[in-house]
PDB file of C-alpha atoms in Angstrom:
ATOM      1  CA  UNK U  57     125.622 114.673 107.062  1.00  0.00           C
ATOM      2  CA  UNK U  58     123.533 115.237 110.125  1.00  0.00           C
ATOM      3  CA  UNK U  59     123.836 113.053 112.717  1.00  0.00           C
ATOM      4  CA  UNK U  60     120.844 111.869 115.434  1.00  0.00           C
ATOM      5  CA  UNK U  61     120.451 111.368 118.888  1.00  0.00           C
ATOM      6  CA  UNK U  62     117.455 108.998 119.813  1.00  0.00           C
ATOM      7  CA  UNK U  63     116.666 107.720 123.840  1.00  0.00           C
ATOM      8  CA  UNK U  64     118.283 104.221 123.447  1.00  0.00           C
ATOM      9  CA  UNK U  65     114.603 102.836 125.010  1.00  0.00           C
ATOM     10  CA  UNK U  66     111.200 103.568 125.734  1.00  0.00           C
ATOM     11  CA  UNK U  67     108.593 101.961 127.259  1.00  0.00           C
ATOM     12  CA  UNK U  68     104.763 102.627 127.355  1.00  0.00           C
ATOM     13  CA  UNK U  69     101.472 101.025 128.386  1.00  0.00           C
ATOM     14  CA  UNK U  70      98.786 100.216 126.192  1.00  0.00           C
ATOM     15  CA  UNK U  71      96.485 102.892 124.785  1.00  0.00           C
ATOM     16  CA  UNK U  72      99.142 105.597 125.918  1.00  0.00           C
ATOM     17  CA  UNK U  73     100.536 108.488 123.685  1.00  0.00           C
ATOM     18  CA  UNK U  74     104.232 107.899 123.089  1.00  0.00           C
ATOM     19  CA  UNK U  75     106.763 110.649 121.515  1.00  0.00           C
ATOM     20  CA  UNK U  76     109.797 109.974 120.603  1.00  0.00           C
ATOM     21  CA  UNK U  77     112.407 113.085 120.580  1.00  0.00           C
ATOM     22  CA  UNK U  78     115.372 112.886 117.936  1.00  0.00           C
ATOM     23  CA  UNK U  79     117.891 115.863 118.296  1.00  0.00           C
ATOM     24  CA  UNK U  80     119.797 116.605 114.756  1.00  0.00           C
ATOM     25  CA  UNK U  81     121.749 119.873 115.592  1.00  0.00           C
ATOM     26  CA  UNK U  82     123.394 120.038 112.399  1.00  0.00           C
ATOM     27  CA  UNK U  83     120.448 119.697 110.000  1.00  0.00           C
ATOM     28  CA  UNK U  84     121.194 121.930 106.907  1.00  0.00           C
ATOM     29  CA  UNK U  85     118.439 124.186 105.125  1.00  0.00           C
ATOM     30  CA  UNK U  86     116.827 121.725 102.718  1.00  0.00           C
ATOM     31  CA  UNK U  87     116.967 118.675 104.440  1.00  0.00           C
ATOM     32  CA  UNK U  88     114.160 116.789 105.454  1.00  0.00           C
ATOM     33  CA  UNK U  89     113.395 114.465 108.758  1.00  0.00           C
ATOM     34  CA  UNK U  90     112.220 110.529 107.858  1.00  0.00           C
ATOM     35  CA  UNK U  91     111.070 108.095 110.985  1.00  0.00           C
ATOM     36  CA  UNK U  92     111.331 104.516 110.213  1.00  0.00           C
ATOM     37  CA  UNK U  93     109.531 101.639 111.988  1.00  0.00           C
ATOM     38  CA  UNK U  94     111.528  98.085 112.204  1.00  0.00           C
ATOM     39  CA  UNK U  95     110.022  95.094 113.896  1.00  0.00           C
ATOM     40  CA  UNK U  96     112.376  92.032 114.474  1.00  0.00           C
ATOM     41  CA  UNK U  97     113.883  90.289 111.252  1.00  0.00           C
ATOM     42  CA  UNK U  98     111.864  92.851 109.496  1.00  0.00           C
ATOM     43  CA  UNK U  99     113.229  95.761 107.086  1.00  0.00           C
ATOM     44  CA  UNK U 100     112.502  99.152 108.149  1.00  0.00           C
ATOM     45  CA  UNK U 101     109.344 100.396 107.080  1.00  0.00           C
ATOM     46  CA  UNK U 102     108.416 104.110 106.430  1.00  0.00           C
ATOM     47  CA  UNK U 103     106.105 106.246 108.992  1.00  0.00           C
ATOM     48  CA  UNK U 104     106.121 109.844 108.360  1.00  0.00           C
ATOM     49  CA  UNK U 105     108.402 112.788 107.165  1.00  0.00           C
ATOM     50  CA  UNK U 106     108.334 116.310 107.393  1.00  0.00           C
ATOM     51  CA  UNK U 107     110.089 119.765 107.271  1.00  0.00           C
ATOM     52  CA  UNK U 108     108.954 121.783 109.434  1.00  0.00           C
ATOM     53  CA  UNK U 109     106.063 122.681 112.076  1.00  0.00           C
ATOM     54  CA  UNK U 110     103.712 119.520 111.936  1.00  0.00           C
ATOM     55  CA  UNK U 111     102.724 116.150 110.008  1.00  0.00           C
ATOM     56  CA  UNK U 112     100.101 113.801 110.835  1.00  0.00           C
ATOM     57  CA  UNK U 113      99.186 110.572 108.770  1.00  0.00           C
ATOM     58  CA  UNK U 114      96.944 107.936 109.966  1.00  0.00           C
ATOM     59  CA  UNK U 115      99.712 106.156 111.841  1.00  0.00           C
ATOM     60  CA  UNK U 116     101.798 109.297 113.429  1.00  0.00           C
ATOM     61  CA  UNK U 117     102.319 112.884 114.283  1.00  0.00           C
ATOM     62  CA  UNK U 118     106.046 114.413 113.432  1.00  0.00           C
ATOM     63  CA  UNK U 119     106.090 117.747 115.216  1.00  0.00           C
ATOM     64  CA  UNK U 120     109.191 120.015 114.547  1.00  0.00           C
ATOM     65  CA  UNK U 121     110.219 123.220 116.151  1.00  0.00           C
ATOM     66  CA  UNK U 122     111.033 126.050 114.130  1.00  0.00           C
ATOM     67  CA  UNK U 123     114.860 125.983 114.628  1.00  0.00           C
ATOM     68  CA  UNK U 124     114.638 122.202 113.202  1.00  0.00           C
ATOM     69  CA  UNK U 125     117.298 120.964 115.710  1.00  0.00           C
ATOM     70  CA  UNK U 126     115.091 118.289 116.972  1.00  0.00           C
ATOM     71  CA  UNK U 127     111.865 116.570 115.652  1.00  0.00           C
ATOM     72  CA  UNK U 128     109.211 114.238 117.744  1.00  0.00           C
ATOM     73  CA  UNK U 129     107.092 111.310 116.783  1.00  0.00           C
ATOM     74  CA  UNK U 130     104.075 110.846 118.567  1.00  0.00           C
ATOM     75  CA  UNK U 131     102.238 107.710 118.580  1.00  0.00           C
ATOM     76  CA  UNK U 132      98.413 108.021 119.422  1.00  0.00           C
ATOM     77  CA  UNK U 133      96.992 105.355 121.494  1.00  0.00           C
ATOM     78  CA  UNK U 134      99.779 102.474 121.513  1.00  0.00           C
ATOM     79  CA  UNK U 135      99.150  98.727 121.131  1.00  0.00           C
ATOM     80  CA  UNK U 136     101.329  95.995 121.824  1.00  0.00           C
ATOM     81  CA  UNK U 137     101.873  96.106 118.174  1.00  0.00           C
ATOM     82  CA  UNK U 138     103.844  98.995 117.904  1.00  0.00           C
ATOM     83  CA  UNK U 139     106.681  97.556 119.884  1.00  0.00           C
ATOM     84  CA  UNK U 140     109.600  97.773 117.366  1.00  0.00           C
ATOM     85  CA  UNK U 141     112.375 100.261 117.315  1.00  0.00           C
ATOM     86  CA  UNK U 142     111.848 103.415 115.651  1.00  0.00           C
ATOM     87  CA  UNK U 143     114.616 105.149 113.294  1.00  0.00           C
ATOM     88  CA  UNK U 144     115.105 108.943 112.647  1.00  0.00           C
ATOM     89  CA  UNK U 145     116.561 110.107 109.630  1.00  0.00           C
ATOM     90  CA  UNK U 146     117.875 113.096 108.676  1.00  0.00           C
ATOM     91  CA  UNK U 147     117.759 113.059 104.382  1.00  0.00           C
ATOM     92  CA  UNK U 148     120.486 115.100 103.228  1.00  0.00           C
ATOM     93  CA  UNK U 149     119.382 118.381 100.892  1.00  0.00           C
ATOM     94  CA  UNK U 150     121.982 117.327  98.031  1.00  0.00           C
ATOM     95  CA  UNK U 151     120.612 115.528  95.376  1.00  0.00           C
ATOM     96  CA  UNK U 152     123.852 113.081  94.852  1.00  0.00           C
ATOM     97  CA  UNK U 153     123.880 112.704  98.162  1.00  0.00           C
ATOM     98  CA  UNK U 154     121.914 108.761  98.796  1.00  0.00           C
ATOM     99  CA  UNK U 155     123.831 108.082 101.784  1.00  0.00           C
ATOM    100  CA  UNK U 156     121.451 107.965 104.318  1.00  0.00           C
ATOM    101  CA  UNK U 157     122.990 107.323 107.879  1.00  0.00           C
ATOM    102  CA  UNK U 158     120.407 105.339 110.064  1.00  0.00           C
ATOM    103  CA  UNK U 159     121.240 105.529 114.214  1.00  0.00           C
ATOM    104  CA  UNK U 160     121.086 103.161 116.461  1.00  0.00           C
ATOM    105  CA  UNK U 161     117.028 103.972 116.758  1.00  0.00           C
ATOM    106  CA  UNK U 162     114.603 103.580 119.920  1.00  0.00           C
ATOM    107  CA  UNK U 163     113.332 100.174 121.394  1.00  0.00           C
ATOM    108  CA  UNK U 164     109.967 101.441 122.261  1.00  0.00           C
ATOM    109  CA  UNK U 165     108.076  98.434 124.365  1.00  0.00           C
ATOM    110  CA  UNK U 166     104.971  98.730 124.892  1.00  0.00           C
ATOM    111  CA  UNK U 167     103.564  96.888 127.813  1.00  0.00           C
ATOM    112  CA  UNK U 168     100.139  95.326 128.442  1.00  0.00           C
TER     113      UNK U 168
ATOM    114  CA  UNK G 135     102.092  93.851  94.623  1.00  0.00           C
ATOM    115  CA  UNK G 136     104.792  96.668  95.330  1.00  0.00           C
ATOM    116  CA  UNK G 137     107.667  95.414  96.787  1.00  0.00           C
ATOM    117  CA  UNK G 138     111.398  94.229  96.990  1.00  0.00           C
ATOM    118  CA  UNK G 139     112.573  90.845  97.385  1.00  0.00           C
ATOM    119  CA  UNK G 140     115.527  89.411  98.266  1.00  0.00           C
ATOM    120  CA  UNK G 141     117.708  85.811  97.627  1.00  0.00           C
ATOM    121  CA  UNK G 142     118.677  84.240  99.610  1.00  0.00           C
ATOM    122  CA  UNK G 143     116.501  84.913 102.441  1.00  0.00           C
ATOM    123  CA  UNK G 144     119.351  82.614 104.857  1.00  0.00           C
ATOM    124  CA  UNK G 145     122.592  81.418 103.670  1.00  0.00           C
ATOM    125  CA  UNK G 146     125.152  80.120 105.529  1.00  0.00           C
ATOM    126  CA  UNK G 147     128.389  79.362 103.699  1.00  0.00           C
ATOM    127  CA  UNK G 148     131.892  79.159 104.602  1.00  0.00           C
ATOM    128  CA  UNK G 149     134.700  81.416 104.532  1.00  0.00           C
ATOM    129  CA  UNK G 150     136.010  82.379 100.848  1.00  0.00           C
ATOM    130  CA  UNK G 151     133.475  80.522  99.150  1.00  0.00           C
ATOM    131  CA  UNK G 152     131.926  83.529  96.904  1.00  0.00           C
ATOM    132  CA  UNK G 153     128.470  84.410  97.092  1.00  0.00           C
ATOM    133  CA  UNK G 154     125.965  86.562  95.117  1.00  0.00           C
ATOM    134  CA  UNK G 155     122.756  87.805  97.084  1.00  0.00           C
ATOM    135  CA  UNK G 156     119.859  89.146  94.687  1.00  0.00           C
ATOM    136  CA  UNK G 157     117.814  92.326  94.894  1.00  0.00           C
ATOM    137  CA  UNK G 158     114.947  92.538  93.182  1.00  0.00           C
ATOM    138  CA  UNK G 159     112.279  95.562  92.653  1.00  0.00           C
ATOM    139  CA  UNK G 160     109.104  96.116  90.907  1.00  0.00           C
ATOM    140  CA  UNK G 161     108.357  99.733  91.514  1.00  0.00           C
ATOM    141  CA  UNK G 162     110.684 101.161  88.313  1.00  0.00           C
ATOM    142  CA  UNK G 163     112.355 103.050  91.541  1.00  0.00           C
ATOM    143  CA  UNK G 164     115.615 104.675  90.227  1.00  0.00           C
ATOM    144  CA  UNK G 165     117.866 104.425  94.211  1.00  0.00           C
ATOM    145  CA  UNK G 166     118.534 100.970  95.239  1.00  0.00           C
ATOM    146  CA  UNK G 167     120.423 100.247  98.392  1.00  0.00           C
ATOM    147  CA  UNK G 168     122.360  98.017 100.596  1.00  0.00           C
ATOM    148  CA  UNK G 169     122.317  98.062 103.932  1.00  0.00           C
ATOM    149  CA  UNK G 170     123.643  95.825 106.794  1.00  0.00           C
ATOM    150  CA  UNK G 171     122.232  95.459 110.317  1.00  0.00           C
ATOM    151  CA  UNK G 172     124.273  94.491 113.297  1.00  0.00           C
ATOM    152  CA  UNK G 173     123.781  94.043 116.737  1.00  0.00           C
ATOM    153  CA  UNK G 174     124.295  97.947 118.963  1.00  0.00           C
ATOM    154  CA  UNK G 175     125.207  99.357 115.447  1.00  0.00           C
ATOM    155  CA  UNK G 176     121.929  99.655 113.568  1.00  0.00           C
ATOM    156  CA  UNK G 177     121.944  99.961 109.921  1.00  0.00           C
ATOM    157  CA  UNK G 178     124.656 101.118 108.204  1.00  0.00           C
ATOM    158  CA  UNK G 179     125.085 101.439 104.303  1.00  0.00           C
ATOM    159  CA  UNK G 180     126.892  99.720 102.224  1.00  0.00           C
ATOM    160  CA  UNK G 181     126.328 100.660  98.591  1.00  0.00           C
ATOM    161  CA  UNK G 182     124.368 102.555  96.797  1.00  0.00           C
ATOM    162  CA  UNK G 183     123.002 103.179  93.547  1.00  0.00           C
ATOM    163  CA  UNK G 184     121.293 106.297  91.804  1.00  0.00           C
ATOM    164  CA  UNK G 185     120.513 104.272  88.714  1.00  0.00           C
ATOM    165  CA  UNK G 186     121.257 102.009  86.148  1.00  0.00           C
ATOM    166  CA  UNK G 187     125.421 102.154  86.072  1.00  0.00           C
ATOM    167  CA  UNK G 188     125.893 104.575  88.886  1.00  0.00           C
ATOM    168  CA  UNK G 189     126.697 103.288  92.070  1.00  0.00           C
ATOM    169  CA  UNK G 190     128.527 104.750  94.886  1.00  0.00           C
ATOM    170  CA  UNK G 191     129.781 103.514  98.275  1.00  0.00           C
ATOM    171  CA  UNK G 192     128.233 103.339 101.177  1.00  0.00           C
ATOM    172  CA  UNK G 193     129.692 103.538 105.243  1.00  0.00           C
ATOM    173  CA  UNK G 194     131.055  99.938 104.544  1.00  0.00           C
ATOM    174  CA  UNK G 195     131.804  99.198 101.491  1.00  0.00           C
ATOM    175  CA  UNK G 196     135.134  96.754 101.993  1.00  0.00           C
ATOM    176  CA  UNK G 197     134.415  93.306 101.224  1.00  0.00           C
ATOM    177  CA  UNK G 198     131.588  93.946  99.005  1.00  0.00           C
ATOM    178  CA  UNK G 199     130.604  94.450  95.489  1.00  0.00           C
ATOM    179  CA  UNK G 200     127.467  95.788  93.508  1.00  0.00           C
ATOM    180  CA  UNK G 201     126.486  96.134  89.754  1.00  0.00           C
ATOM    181  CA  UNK G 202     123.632  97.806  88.389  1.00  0.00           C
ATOM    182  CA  UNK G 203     122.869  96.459  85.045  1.00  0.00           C
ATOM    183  CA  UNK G 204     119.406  96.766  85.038  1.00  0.00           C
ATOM    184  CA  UNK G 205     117.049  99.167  86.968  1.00  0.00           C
ATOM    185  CA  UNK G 206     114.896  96.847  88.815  1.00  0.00           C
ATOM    186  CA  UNK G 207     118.142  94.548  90.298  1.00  0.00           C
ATOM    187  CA  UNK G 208     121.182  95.623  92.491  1.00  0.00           C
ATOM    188  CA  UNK G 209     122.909  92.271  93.531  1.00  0.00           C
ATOM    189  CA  UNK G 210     125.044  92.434  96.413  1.00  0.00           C
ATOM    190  CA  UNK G 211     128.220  89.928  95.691  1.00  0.00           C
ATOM    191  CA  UNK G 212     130.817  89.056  98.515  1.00  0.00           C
ATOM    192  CA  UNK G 213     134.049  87.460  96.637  1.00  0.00           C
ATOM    193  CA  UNK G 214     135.721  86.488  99.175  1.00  0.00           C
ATOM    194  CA  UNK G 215     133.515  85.827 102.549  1.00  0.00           C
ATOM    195  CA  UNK G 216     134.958  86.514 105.932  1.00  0.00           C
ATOM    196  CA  UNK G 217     133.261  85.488 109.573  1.00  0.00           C
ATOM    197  CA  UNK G 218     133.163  89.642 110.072  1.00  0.00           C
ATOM    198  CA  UNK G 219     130.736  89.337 107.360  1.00  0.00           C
ATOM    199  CA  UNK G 220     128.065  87.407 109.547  1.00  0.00           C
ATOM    200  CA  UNK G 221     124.980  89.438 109.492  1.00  0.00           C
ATOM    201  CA  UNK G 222     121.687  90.291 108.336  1.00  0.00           C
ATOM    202  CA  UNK G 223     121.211  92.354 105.128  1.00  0.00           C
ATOM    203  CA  UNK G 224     118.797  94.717 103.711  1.00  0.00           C
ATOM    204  CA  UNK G 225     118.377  95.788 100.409  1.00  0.00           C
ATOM    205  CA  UNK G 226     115.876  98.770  99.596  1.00  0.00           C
ATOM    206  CA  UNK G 227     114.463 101.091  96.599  1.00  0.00           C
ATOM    207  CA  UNK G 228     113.383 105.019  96.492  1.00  0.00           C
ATOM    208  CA  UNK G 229     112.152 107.558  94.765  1.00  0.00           C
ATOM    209  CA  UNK G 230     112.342 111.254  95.053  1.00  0.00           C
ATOM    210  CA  UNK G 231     108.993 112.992  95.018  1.00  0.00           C
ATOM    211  CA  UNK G 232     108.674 116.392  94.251  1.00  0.00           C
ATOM    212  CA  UNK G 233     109.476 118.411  96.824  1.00  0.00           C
ATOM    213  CA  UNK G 234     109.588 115.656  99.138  1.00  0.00           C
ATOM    214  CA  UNK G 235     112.708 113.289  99.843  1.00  0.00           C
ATOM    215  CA  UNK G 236     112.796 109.244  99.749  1.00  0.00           C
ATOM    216  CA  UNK G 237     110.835 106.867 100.785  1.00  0.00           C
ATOM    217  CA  UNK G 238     112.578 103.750 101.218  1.00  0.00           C
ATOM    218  CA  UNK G 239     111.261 100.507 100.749  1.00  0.00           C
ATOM    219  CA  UNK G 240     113.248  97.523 102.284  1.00  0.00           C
ATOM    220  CA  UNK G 241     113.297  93.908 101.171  1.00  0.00           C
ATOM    221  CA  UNK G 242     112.822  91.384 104.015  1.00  0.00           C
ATOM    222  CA  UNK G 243     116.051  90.556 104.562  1.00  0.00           C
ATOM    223  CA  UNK G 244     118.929  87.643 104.647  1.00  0.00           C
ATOM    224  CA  UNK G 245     120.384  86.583 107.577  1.00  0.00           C
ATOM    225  CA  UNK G 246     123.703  84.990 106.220  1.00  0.00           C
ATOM    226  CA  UNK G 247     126.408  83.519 108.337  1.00  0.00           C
ATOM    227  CA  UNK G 248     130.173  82.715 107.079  1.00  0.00           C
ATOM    228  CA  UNK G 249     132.140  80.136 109.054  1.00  0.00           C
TER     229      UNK G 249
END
């Protein structure tokens, strides 16, 4: 399994663009990169996934280079709202293979 | 509504005293998981489950025990309780698109403590 490297902490300003960088050197062929949101006491909530090149949903951009060793989620325009700390995933290729190994994520703050 | 719920959402109980937490989903997802959250160690699995009588272990599975009788529930049971056991849980669904991988769903939580 792939492991991640996140930046323990981040913090931002309001109405900044954030990106996050996750390295995951040993990402195999088929697997895929998940970011998860969690705010306190919460469960983790999806944001975006992607293979390769670039993603962008209504919440976030997931940009990844084409030798797949890292991945970053940008944030457009922070609010106060998106402080939480951010997960990124690296979903194994196998299909028996449901052990998903969450890191130690980001604690993004984002300051008024 | 989509979602997954959990039971209790706190319990505190005391050490031995056996305890089931429920895990509920209404999204006919076939992977349900447990996780457990700890301070400076994030999430880390405990079971999982592929589908209805197929469950495998997680990162750490001692302690704990799962059945999956039916595919909307995955109870998490702790037999035996232990103070090491103090923390909040998460239980969560998926499915597999095509071509895509899971998205998870997580339940809100319970924050149980053993004394």
């Amino acid at each position: 399994l792939a492991k991640t490297t996140q930046p323990v902490s981040m913090d931002s300003y309001e109405g900044q663009e954030v990106n996050i960088t996750c390295s995951h050197n040993n990402i195999a062929t088929n697997d895929y990169i998940t970011w998860y949101q969690q705010f306190p006491s919460q469960g983790p909530r999806f944001i975006i996934q992607g293979y390769k090149t670039k993603v962008t949903n209504e919440v976030a951009s997931l940009f990844i280079p084409a030798d797949r060793k890292s991945s970053t989620l940008s944030l457009p325009r922070v609010s106060l709202s998106d402080t939480a700390v951010y997960y990124c995933l690296v979903d194994p290729s196998s299909g028996s293979a449901r052990q998903l190994t969450f890191g130690s994520g980001t604690q993004l703050t984002v300051l008024p | 509504e989509a979602q997954v719920t959990q039971n209790p959402r706190y319990l505190i109980t005391v050490t031995g005293k056996k305890l089931t937490v429920t895990c509920s989903q209404n999204m006919n997802h076939e992977y349900m998981s447990w996780y457990r959250q700890d301070p400076g160690l994030g999430l880390r699995q405990i079971y999982y489950s592929m589908n209805v009588e197929a469950t495998d272990k997680g990162d750490v599975p001692e302690g704990y025990k799962v059945s999956r009788k039916e595919k909307r529930n995955f109870p998490l049971i702790l037999e035996s309780p232990s103070p090491n056991q103090t923390s909040l849980y998460f239980c969560a669904s998926s499915y597999r698109d095509r071509g895509r991988r899971d998205t998870q769903y997580f339940g809100p939580g319970t924050r149980l403590t053993v004394l």
